[in-house]
XYZ file of C-alpha atoms in Angstrom:
401
model
C -36.645 -123.833 -73.744
C -35.320 -127.132 -71.163
C -32.586 -127.135 -68.219
C -30.001 -130.019 -67.906
C -27.743 -130.456 -65.563
C -25.790 -133.822 -65.028
C -23.015 -133.948 -61.503
C -19.777 -136.474 -62.039
C -19.367 -138.042 -58.202
C -17.590 -139.829 -56.123
C -21.727 -140.440 -54.390
C -25.110 -140.510 -55.007
C -25.701 -138.134 -57.239
C -29.675 -138.886 -58.002
C -30.820 -135.929 -54.477
C -28.323 -133.032 -55.866
C -29.569 -133.782 -59.415
C -33.506 -133.157 -57.760
C -32.472 -130.225 -56.332
C -30.915 -128.075 -59.297
C -33.971 -129.906 -61.444
C -35.983 -127.604 -59.820
C -33.751 -124.269 -59.879
C -34.368 -125.174 -63.566
C -37.842 -125.852 -63.816
C -38.014 -121.336 -64.753
C -36.454 -123.183 -68.439
C -39.787 -125.812 -68.509
C -41.640 -128.009 -66.644
C -44.052 -130.235 -68.714
C -41.448 -133.260 -68.167
C -38.711 -134.614 -66.413
C -36.228 -136.735 -65.822
C -33.272 -137.816 -64.595
C -30.032 -141.248 -65.877
C -27.565 -142.169 -63.842
C -25.111 -145.535 -63.998
C -25.893 -148.638 -62.032
C -23.625 -151.523 -61.862
C -22.486 -150.485 -65.146
C -25.538 -150.181 -66.467
C -27.657 -146.848 -68.354
C -30.967 -146.605 -65.156
C -33.714 -143.854 -66.729
C -36.398 -142.722 -64.984
C -38.760 -140.114 -66.445
C -41.963 -138.285 -66.047
C -45.200 -136.384 -67.333
C -45.229 -133.018 -64.807
C -42.836 -130.877 -62.253
C -39.711 -132.317 -60.594
C -41.476 -133.191 -58.161
C -43.429 -136.308 -59.939
C -40.214 -137.487 -60.769
C -39.333 -137.086 -56.256
C -42.204 -138.944 -56.088
C -40.573 -141.733 -58.967
C -37.254 -141.668 -57.667
C -38.525 -142.090 -53.323
C -40.269 -144.975 -55.076
C -37.901 -147.067 -56.451
C -34.580 -145.352 -55.123
C -30.871 -144.860 -57.415
C -27.631 -144.802 -55.521
C -25.473 -144.293 -59.356
C -22.930 -141.691 -58.534
C -22.923 -140.077 -61.827
C -26.383 -138.868 -63.964
C -27.861 -136.504 -65.971
C -30.729 -135.121 -65.572
C -33.500 -132.945 -68.021
C -36.573 -130.862 -66.872
C -38.319 -129.979 -70.722
C -40.477 -127.084 -72.773
C -41.740 -129.594 -75.257
C -39.873 -128.408 -78.659
C -40.504 -131.463 -80.682
C -42.710 -134.318 -80.155
C -46.049 -133.917 -77.902
C -45.264 -133.420 -73.460
C -45.233 -136.862 -72.522
C -43.212 -139.470 -70.702
C -41.387 -141.193 -73.345
C -40.718 -137.493 -75.593
C -39.311 -137.041 -71.907
C -35.560 -136.776 -71.979
C -32.947 -137.958 -70.821
C -33.093 -140.214 -74.019
C -30.533 -142.846 -73.588
C -29.400 -146.715 -75.964
C -27.375 -149.704 -74.512
C -24.701 -147.450 -74.219
C -25.153 -144.116 -74.518
C -28.268 -141.372 -72.451
C -28.352 -137.663 -73.481
C -30.251 -134.818 -72.958
C -30.623 -132.078 -74.639
C -31.334 -127.530 -75.208
C -32.195 -126.807 -77.812
C -33.247 -127.560 -81.698
C -31.410 -129.541 -84.846
C -32.694 -128.414 -87.682
C -31.844 -131.114 -89.751
C -33.321 -133.676 -87.636
C -35.449 -135.702 -89.845
C -32.677 -136.123 -92.106
C -30.460 -137.487 -89.915
C -33.422 -139.595 -88.534
C -34.735 -140.869 -91.651
C -30.121 -142.242 -92.173
C -30.284 -143.210 -88.560
C -33.744 -145.759 -89.657
C -32.461 -147.017 -93.259
C -29.507 -148.271 -90.564
C -31.985 -150.569 -88.661
C -32.587 -148.160 -85.422
C -35.766 -147.912 -83.945
C -36.716 -144.364 -82.018
C -39.151 -144.542 -79.575
C -39.781 -140.540 -79.237
C -40.760 -137.672 -81.234
C -37.699 -135.855 -80.534
C -34.682 -134.956 -82.075
C -33.133 -135.941 -79.405
C -33.373 -139.382 -79.569
C -31.075 -138.645 -83.365
C -27.766 -137.469 -81.105
C -27.813 -140.661 -78.943
C -28.385 -143.234 -81.509
C -25.929 -140.958 -84.005
C -23.355 -140.929 -80.934
C -24.189 -144.979 -80.495
C -23.531 -145.313 -83.955
C -20.493 -144.397 -84.382
C -19.196 -145.960 -80.909
C -19.306 -148.803 -83.148
C -15.854 -147.100 -85.118
C -14.730 -144.729 -82.796
C -13.807 -143.813 -79.320
C -15.445 -141.848 -76.582
C -14.389 -138.614 -78.252
C -14.025 -139.231 -81.057
C -17.288 -140.442 -81.137
C -19.186 -137.404 -80.561
C -16.883 -134.975 -82.257
C -18.384 -136.730 -86.070
C -22.379 -136.360 -83.694
C -21.328 -133.282 -83.256
C -19.883 -132.672 -86.913
C -23.795 -133.936 -88.098
C -25.620 -131.642 -86.113
C -27.275 -128.581 -87.921
C -28.787 -126.462 -85.170
C -28.726 -125.318 -81.990
C -28.007 -127.118 -78.452
C -26.183 -128.072 -74.989
C -25.485 -131.766 -74.676
C -25.044 -133.354 -71.700
C -24.358 -137.126 -72.259
C -23.707 -140.201 -70.740
C -21.916 -143.765 -71.306
C -22.598 -146.911 -69.831
C -18.684 -147.637 -69.524
C -16.940 -144.804 -69.028
C -17.337 -142.552 -65.227
C -17.126 -139.157 -67.733
C -19.736 -137.377 -68.503
C -19.409 -134.807 -71.264
C -21.375 -131.410 -71.966
C -20.459 -129.788 -75.588
C -22.898 -126.823 -76.864
C -23.632 -124.814 -79.970
C -26.080 -121.517 -79.377
C -27.845 -123.041 -76.308
C -25.652 -121.679 -72.940
C -23.714 -124.766 -70.353
C -21.896 -123.641 -67.594
C -19.424 -126.049 -65.522
C -18.352 -126.257 -61.624
C -15.968 -127.396 -59.179
C -16.237 -128.939 -56.356
C -14.617 -131.108 -54.087
C -14.675 -134.633 -55.400
C -17.644 -133.753 -57.249
C -18.445 -131.726 -61.197
C -21.293 -130.305 -62.423
C -22.388 -129.794 -65.544
C -26.355 -127.664 -65.883
C -27.777 -124.915 -68.289
C -27.113 -122.303 -66.079
C -24.872 -121.090 -63.219
C -28.124 -120.742 -60.909
C -28.458 -124.181 -60.802
C -25.014 -125.552 -59.367
C -25.183 -122.707 -56.624
C -25.953 -124.157 -54.375
C -23.175 -127.263 -55.186
C -20.718 -124.301 -56.174
C -19.502 -121.074 -56.674
C -16.671 -121.148 -58.845
C -17.604 -121.532 -62.608
C -16.717 -121.796 -65.973
C -18.678 -121.027 -69.234
C -18.372 -123.196 -72.470
C -18.470 -120.992 -75.079
C -19.752 -121.794 -78.495
C -18.166 -124.850 -79.914
C -16.794 -125.867 -77.275
C -17.327 -129.140 -75.090
C -16.198 -130.002 -71.158
C -15.646 -133.802 -70.469
C -16.195 -134.607 -66.699
C -15.441 -136.302 -63.334
C -15.342 -136.527 -60.212
C -12.265 -135.297 -59.554
C -10.649 -133.590 -63.689
C -12.779 -131.633 -66.192
C -10.601 -131.021 -68.809
C -12.183 -128.558 -72.099
C -11.534 -129.235 -75.279
C -12.154 -126.167 -78.322
C -14.596 -126.710 -81.960
C -11.129 -127.574 -82.883
C -10.750 -130.016 -80.387
C -8.005 -129.128 -78.681
C -6.988 -128.805 -75.752
C -8.276 -125.213 -74.249
C -7.455 -123.709 -70.187
C -10.875 -121.794 -69.395
C -10.962 -119.133 -66.213
C -12.705 -119.558 -63.807
C -15.042 -117.060 -62.055
C -15.994 -116.801 -58.226
C -19.397 -116.030 -58.095
C -21.133 -113.745 -56.016
C -24.114 -113.854 -52.814
C -27.259 -113.433 -54.841
C -27.940 -110.566 -53.317
C -31.704 -111.457 -52.537
C -33.629 -114.968 -51.857
C -34.260 -117.498 -53.388
C -36.644 -119.313 -51.061
C -40.337 -118.090 -51.488
C -40.876 -117.144 -47.738
C -44.893 -116.258 -46.438
C -45.064 -116.855 -50.688
C -47.721 -119.035 -51.552
C -45.654 -119.125 -55.002
C -42.882 -117.079 -56.903
C -44.748 -115.872 -59.209
C -46.440 -113.801 -55.993
C -42.739 -113.018 -54.043
C -42.016 -110.680 -57.319
C -44.549 -109.054 -57.948
C -45.229 -107.424 -54.313
C -40.987 -107.407 -54.838
C -41.234 -104.767 -58.071
C -40.712 -101.349 -55.941
C -37.589 -102.576 -54.526
C -36.172 -103.730 -57.409
C -37.672 -101.097 -59.330
C -35.572 -98.404 -56.349
C -32.681 -100.673 -56.499
C -31.896 -100.728 -59.780
C -32.653 -96.231 -59.616
C -30.336 -96.110 -56.968
C -27.063 -97.944 -58.762
C -27.388 -95.226 -61.797
C -28.426 -92.329 -60.238
C -25.740 -89.570 -58.848
C -26.981 -88.500 -55.451
C -24.319 -85.475 -56.011
C -24.790 -84.969 -59.289
C -28.690 -85.014 -59.883
C -28.545 -87.304 -62.766
C -28.371 -90.707 -64.122
C -24.793 -91.950 -64.428
C -24.134 -94.528 -66.741
C -20.301 -95.682 -64.667
C -17.231 -96.267 -67.015
C -19.689 -96.642 -70.357
C -17.090 -97.163 -72.802
C -18.619 -94.327 -75.613
C -19.117 -91.087 -76.611
C -22.767 -90.543 -76.613
C -22.145 -87.675 -78.622
C -21.051 -90.258 -81.511
C -23.964 -92.316 -81.085
C -26.347 -91.165 -83.430
C -28.741 -93.954 -83.095
C -29.565 -96.739 -81.194
C -31.392 -100.009 -81.628
C -33.144 -102.178 -78.906
C -33.445 -105.935 -79.066
C -35.111 -108.367 -76.959
C -37.351 -111.576 -77.547
C -41.231 -112.175 -75.164
C -41.449 -109.641 -72.417
C -37.714 -108.609 -72.999
C -38.936 -107.116 -76.188
C -41.932 -105.272 -74.542
C -39.409 -103.905 -72.272
C -37.858 -102.323 -75.103
C -41.034 -100.585 -77.058
C -41.513 -99.380 -74.091
C -37.922 -98.117 -73.706
C -38.281 -96.447 -77.229
C -40.908 -94.042 -75.836
C -39.267 -92.647 -72.987
C -35.838 -92.404 -74.667
C -37.515 -91.014 -78.250
C -38.772 -88.176 -75.784
C -35.567 -87.828 -73.179
C -33.598 -87.351 -76.186
C -33.630 -86.934 -79.653
C -31.318 -89.680 -81.272
C -32.814 -91.735 -83.001
C -34.692 -96.269 -82.117
C -35.480 -98.822 -82.857
C -36.888 -101.805 -81.621
C -35.998 -105.159 -83.347
C -37.795 -108.467 -82.429
C -35.001 -110.288 -81.813
C -36.154 -113.948 -84.100
C -36.231 -111.141 -87.339
C -33.102 -109.917 -86.863
C -31.373 -112.315 -88.700
C -32.791 -112.220 -91.204
C -33.037 -108.761 -92.221
C -30.748 -106.997 -94.423
C -29.023 -104.801 -92.421
C -26.252 -102.143 -92.939
C -24.173 -102.171 -89.952
C -23.302 -97.979 -89.289
C -20.824 -96.841 -87.555
C -22.834 -94.738 -85.141
C -25.241 -97.505 -84.203
C -25.280 -98.431 -80.461
C -27.292 -102.705 -80.706
C -28.715 -102.653 -76.811
C -29.687 -106.773 -76.548
C -32.122 -107.388 -73.318
C -32.704 -110.206 -71.943
C -33.825 -111.171 -68.420
C -31.527 -114.650 -68.258
C -28.715 -113.180 -70.586
C -28.955 -116.728 -72.853
C -32.037 -115.845 -74.813
C -31.617 -117.816 -77.977
C -31.943 -115.433 -80.921
C -31.173 -112.487 -78.992
C -27.793 -114.300 -78.718
C -27.526 -114.365 -81.824
C -28.576 -111.260 -82.398
C -25.861 -110.880 -81.116
C -23.245 -112.689 -82.172
C -24.343 -111.263 -85.929
C -23.318 -107.119 -84.339
C -20.501 -108.787 -83.824
C -18.901 -109.966 -86.339
C -19.831 -107.478 -88.248
C -18.129 -105.384 -85.571
C -20.979 -102.717 -84.627
C -21.539 -101.368 -81.399
C -22.849 -103.144 -78.465
C -25.052 -103.823 -75.159
C -25.605 -105.922 -73.034
C -29.295 -105.418 -70.689
C -29.221 -108.560 -68.334
C -30.401 -109.018 -64.726
C -27.688 -112.512 -64.909
C -24.138 -110.328 -65.094
C -21.697 -113.981 -65.676
C -24.152 -114.926 -69.046
C -23.331 -115.221 -72.206
C -25.116 -111.787 -73.836
C -23.429 -110.014 -71.021
C -20.346 -111.611 -71.274
C -20.068 -111.080 -75.076
C -21.252 -106.993 -75.280
C -18.942 -104.073 -75.033
C -20.488 -103.014 -72.310
C -22.763 -104.348 -69.489
C -25.825 -102.465 -67.906
C -26.800 -104.502 -64.787
C -30.599 -104.034 -63.861
C -30.085 -105.254 -60.316
C -33.577 -107.614 -60.121
C -32.644 -110.692 -58.446
C -32.944 -113.562 -59.470
C -36.306 -114.453 -61.213
C -37.912 -117.465 -61.077
C -41.219 -117.412 -61.743
C -42.135 -118.375 -65.843
C -43.689 -115.660 -66.147
C -40.933 -112.647 -65.974
C -42.316 -109.691 -63.718
C -40.170 -107.611 -61.282
C -37.353 -107.741 -64.189
C -39.885 -106.326 -67.111
C -39.450 -102.783 -65.085
């Protein structure tokens, strides 16, 4: 998992990109990078380690571009080093990417035959050179569409161009949010990275693309037709995201576990009836004969514990599936089954893909998430927020409860 940010403005974007990348470090921190357009050229700076290291580089060698993209990486293709860090740039275009391009090896061989020389081991550099190659014969938007049609896999992309005052975002499988600001607009892996700059957010759906300038945002669907998107107003965070007196966020979040559990129980307890109340639950519990809990990592382990609890408290049959394996089984969906998808962020790629499969088969779905604006929350028939507050630490603690 990686984090991306993009800003189109009429003033220097470097500081805001750095601050946003710091908020995305929970998505990866083995390397970081930024690219801006300065005097009609791509100015790229990258480093290994955390965003603080990148900030030191920029302090010694500032960048004043009004258009830029940034990235924090958790390595998938290629070892964590400066060469493999994002952005990946050619003379014409610079790209940041979250996801995995499954056919990158074949595409790379095709590009090498055309004379392109690869510096990194990443699948992202393939995207950069594909766009560069298509720009020889197509305009900017057509080149992006041609590139996206070539890609197999999941991605969220942030793209800037040497001679264009635009930031382009595109997604398939991986999340991407768009933010609206005064005389500038934003692109980010999630709303948390954008909250310090704006509370007006739009989420791209699968197959969609956006084009940002400092004064406008255009959206396109998978058929390259212009569309309108709903603007959401984000609520203020209930919990502070400051470390306070703690050394790190993980320590803070461990100590918040008692308050988190108390808050969650309060939200789902009817004090008058002294019973659990799932407000406005749209399904008839008597018609649910089986529940399937689906998650990855920490969420998967929380599903395993929940299975024991539900089996003790109810007569409903409970199964647990790990999301990464769910899509590859021959599943027989039934009308009396409820599929519950558990994800702290609400953006876990495998869990979201499992949800999409259930939706295609008209299965009943419920999302258990900590981020109510997330993809899983928006796609589920019903959402049960866990009210844990923002979790910054990479290792999940309070959200597990």
